[in-house]
Amino acid sequence: MALNLSGYRAVQTAYFVKMVIPGYQTLLFSDDTKPRTINSEVYNNIGKLLHVSETRSEIRALKQEISLGLSGIPSGSIAEFLNHNPKGGTIEIRQAFFDPTADTLLNISGNPLLKFKGI
């Protein structure tokens, strides 16, 4: 679904990632500058420590790859994460669009936009 952003002079974006790791927990984080509530869930900001690869917008569904990079994670947290085997967990990546002046989510249909949902 494409969002109509033509009526806005400036738009700020951020990615929001939800990872469900079976037998462990649900992780919610974003590359935003502050914690933010999206769909009644609070996403912790990790700013520039998160990288999400670019995606293509297509009219029809196509098989695509997306990469997610995290850096600056304390070594104790890495061990804890890997000990709970994240493989097989689900992940959703959403891109949200904000009014940079008011620092609020744009009130348009489809925002935040689901960019990826998979395992």
PDB file of C-alpha atoms in Angstrom:
ATOM      1  CA  MET A   1       0.000   0.000   0.000  1.00  0.00           C
ATOM      2  CA  ALA A   2       1.447   3.351  -1.010  1.00  0.00           C
ATOM      3  CA  LEU A   3       0.990   6.335   1.260  1.00  0.00           C
ATOM      4  CA  ASN A   4       0.042   9.703  -0.190  1.00  0.00           C
ATOM      5  CA  LEU A   5       2.594  12.108   1.272  1.00  0.00           C
ATOM      6  CA  SER A   6       2.217  14.764  -1.430  1.00  0.00           C
ATOM      7  CA  GLY A   7       0.401  17.183   0.891  1.00  0.00           C
ATOM      8  CA  TYR A   8       3.342  17.464   3.310  1.00  0.00           C
ATOM      9  CA  ARG A   9       6.262  19.878   2.958  1.00  0.00           C
ATOM     10  CA  ALA A  10       8.517  17.746   5.162  1.00  0.00           C
ATOM     11  CA  VAL A  11       8.288  14.211   6.526  1.00  0.00           C
ATOM     12  CA  GLN A  12      10.406  12.369   9.075  1.00  0.00           C
ATOM     13  CA  THR A  13      10.595   8.557   9.059  1.00  0.00           C
ATOM     14  CA  ALA A  14      11.630   5.851  11.497  1.00  0.00           C
ATOM     15  CA  TYR A  15      11.653   2.050  11.454  1.00  0.00           C
ATOM     16  CA  PHE A  16       9.964  -0.020  14.167  1.00  0.00           C
ATOM     17  CA  VAL A  17      10.944  -3.655  14.651  1.00  0.00           C
ATOM     18  CA  LYS A  18       9.012  -6.328  16.538  1.00  0.00           C
ATOM     19  CA  MET A  19      10.799  -9.653  17.064  1.00  0.00           C
ATOM     20  CA  VAL A  20       9.003 -12.529  18.777  1.00  0.00           C
ATOM     21  CA  ILE A  21      11.547 -15.098  19.991  1.00  0.00           C
ATOM     22  CA  PRO A  22       9.849 -18.361  21.010  1.00  0.00           C
ATOM     23  CA  GLY A  23      10.445 -19.286  24.652  1.00  0.00           C
ATOM     24  CA  TYR A  24      12.075 -15.929  25.359  1.00  0.00           C
ATOM     25  CA  GLN A  25      10.323 -12.609  24.824  1.00  0.00           C
ATOM     26  CA  THR A  26       9.075 -10.042  22.357  1.00  0.00           C
ATOM     27  CA  LEU A  27      11.633  -7.365  21.490  1.00  0.00           C
ATOM     28  CA  LEU A  28      10.420  -3.922  20.385  1.00  0.00           C
ATOM     29  CA  PHE A  29      12.983  -1.400  19.129  1.00  0.00           C
ATOM     30  CA  SER A  30      13.378   1.400  16.602  1.00  0.00           C
ATOM     31  CA  ASP A  31      15.867   3.746  14.992  1.00  0.00           C
ATOM     32  CA  ASP A  32      13.853   6.700  16.284  1.00  0.00           C
ATOM     33  CA  THR A  33      15.376   9.304  18.607  1.00  0.00           C
ATOM     34  CA  LYS A  34      13.087   8.495  21.544  1.00  0.00           C
ATOM     35  CA  PRO A  35      10.805   5.728  22.818  1.00  0.00           C
ATOM     36  CA  ARG A  36       7.504   5.812  20.946  1.00  0.00           C
ATOM     37  CA  THR A  37       4.164   4.022  21.164  1.00  0.00           C
ATOM     38  CA  ILE A  38       2.989   2.435  17.914  1.00  0.00           C
ATOM     39  CA  ASN A  39      -0.200   0.337  17.836  1.00  0.00           C
ATOM     40  CA  SER A  40      -0.336   0.391  21.684  1.00  0.00           C
ATOM     41  CA  GLU A  41       3.209  -1.043  22.006  1.00  0.00           C
ATOM     42  CA  VAL A  42       6.206   0.910  23.292  1.00  0.00           C
ATOM     43  CA  TYR A  43       9.280   0.646  21.053  1.00  0.00           C
ATOM     44  CA  ASN A  44      12.643   1.466  22.635  1.00  0.00           C
ATOM     45  CA  ASN A  45      14.854   3.780  20.660  1.00  0.00           C
ATOM     46  CA  ILE A  46      18.315   2.598  19.718  1.00  0.00           C
ATOM     47  CA  GLY A  47      18.862   5.393  17.198  1.00  0.00           C
ATOM     48  CA  LYS A  48      21.779   4.950  14.833  1.00  0.00           C
ATOM     49  CA  LEU A  49      22.512   1.506  16.277  1.00  0.00           C
ATOM     50  CA  LEU A  50      19.829   0.011  14.032  1.00  0.00           C
ATOM     51  CA  HIS A  51      20.127  -0.381  10.262  1.00  0.00           C
ATOM     52  CA  VAL A  52      17.393  -1.670   7.972  1.00  0.00           C
ATOM     53  CA  SER A  53      18.251  -2.306   4.324  1.00  0.00           C
ATOM     54  CA  GLU A  54      16.272  -0.576   1.608  1.00  0.00           C
ATOM     55  CA  THR A  55      13.203  -2.271   0.182  1.00  0.00           C
ATOM     56  CA  ARG A  56      11.402  -1.957  -3.135  1.00  0.00           C
ATOM     57  CA  SER A  57       7.747  -1.089  -3.526  1.00  0.00           C
ATOM     58  CA  GLU A  58       6.061  -3.393  -6.001  1.00  0.00           C
ATOM     59  CA  ILE A  59       2.499  -3.602  -7.263  1.00  0.00           C
ATOM     60  CA  ARG A  60       2.425  -7.349  -6.693  1.00  0.00           C
ATOM     61  CA  ALA A  61       3.969  -9.439  -3.950  1.00  0.00           C
ATOM     62  CA  LEU A  62       7.478 -10.618  -4.757  1.00  0.00           C
ATOM     63  CA  LYS A  63      10.010 -12.584  -2.776  1.00  0.00           C
ATOM     64  CA  GLN A  64      12.523 -10.093  -1.368  1.00  0.00           C
ATOM     65  CA  GLU A  65      15.283 -10.097   1.178  1.00  0.00           C
ATOM     66  CA  ILE A  66      15.741  -7.522   3.883  1.00  0.00           C
ATOM     67  CA  SER A  67      18.603  -7.232   6.309  1.00  0.00           C
ATOM     68  CA  LEU A  68      18.520  -5.868   9.806  1.00  0.00           C
ATOM     69  CA  GLY A  69      21.705  -4.779  11.525  1.00  0.00           C
ATOM     70  CA  LEU A  70      22.207  -3.997  15.195  1.00  0.00           C
ATOM     71  CA  SER A  71      25.371  -2.544  16.669  1.00  0.00           C
ATOM     72  CA  GLY A  72      26.539  -1.275  20.034  1.00  0.00           C
ATOM     73  CA  ILE A  73      24.815  -4.081  21.940  1.00  0.00           C
ATOM     74  CA  PRO A  74      26.419  -4.904  25.311  1.00  0.00           C
ATOM     75  CA  SER A  75      28.228  -8.264  25.170  1.00  0.00           C
ATOM     76  CA  GLY A  76      26.064  -9.693  27.997  1.00  0.00           C
ATOM     77  CA  SER A  77      22.944  -8.979  25.960  1.00  0.00           C
ATOM     78  CA  ILE A  78      24.384 -10.664  22.857  1.00  0.00           C
ATOM     79  CA  ALA A  79      25.026 -13.886  24.770  1.00  0.00           C
ATOM     80  CA  GLU A  80      21.546 -13.821  26.283  1.00  0.00           C
ATOM     81  CA  PHE A  81      19.974 -13.237  22.861  1.00  0.00           C
ATOM     82  CA  LEU A  82      21.929 -16.006  21.141  1.00  0.00           C
ATOM     83  CA  ASN A  83      21.275 -18.481  23.979  1.00  0.00           C
ATOM     84  CA  HIS A  84      17.552 -18.217  23.178  1.00  0.00           C
ATOM     85  CA  ASN A  85      18.012 -19.011  19.466  1.00  0.00           C
ATOM     86  CA  PRO A  86      16.177 -16.288  17.549  1.00  0.00           C
ATOM     87  CA  LYS A  87      15.955 -18.483  14.423  1.00  0.00           C
ATOM     88  CA  GLY A  88      12.350 -19.421  13.741  1.00  0.00           C
ATOM     89  CA  GLY A  89      10.992 -16.369  15.528  1.00  0.00           C
ATOM     90  CA  THR A  90       8.741 -13.906  13.754  1.00  0.00           C
ATOM     91  CA  ILE A  91       9.701 -10.382  12.796  1.00  0.00           C
ATOM     92  CA  GLU A  92       7.727  -7.370  11.633  1.00  0.00           C
ATOM     93  CA  ILE A  93       9.343  -4.179  10.359  1.00  0.00           C
ATOM     94  CA  ARG A  94       7.212  -1.068   9.993  1.00  0.00           C
ATOM     95  CA  GLN A  95       8.143   2.345   8.658  1.00  0.00           C
ATOM     96  CA  ALA A  96       6.335   5.247  10.287  1.00  0.00           C
ATOM     97  CA  PHE A  97       6.003   8.764   8.926  1.00  0.00           C
ATOM     98  CA  PHE A  98       5.982  11.805  11.216  1.00  0.00           C
ATOM     99  CA  ASP A  99       5.412  15.541  11.065  1.00  0.00           C
ATOM    100  CA  PRO A 100       8.929  16.790  11.939  1.00  0.00           C
ATOM    101  CA  THR A 101       7.645  20.070  13.405  1.00  0.00           C
ATOM    102  CA  ALA A 102       5.026  18.572  15.733  1.00  0.00           C
ATOM    103  CA  ASP A 103       6.951  15.282  16.179  1.00  0.00           C
ATOM    104  CA  THR A 104       3.701  13.350  15.779  1.00  0.00           C
ATOM    105  CA  LEU A 105       2.673  10.403  13.635  1.00  0.00           C
ATOM    106  CA  LEU A 106       0.972  11.561  10.432  1.00  0.00           C
ATOM    107  CA  ASN A 107      -2.737  10.773  10.593  1.00  0.00           C
ATOM    108  CA  ILE A 108      -3.024   9.029   7.223  1.00  0.00           C
ATOM    109  CA  SER A 109      -4.389   5.622   6.330  1.00  0.00           C
ATOM    110  CA  GLY A 110      -1.732   2.910   6.322  1.00  0.00           C
ATOM    111  CA  ASN A 111       0.712   4.700   8.633  1.00  0.00           C
ATOM    112  CA  PRO A 112       2.835   3.006   9.913  1.00  0.00           C
ATOM    113  CA  LEU A 113       3.497   1.025   6.761  1.00  0.00           C
ATOM    114  CA  LEU A 114       4.285  -2.684   7.081  1.00  0.00           C
ATOM    115  CA  LYS A 115       7.589  -3.162   5.198  1.00  0.00           C
ATOM    116  CA  PHE A 116       8.315  -6.785   6.104  1.00  0.00           C
ATOM    117  CA  LYS A 117       6.661  -9.657   7.958  1.00  0.00           C
ATOM    118  CA  GLY A 118       8.269 -13.053   8.116  1.00  0.00           C
ATOM    119  CA  ILE A 119      10.387 -15.577   9.997  1.00  0.00           C
TER     120      ILE A 119
END
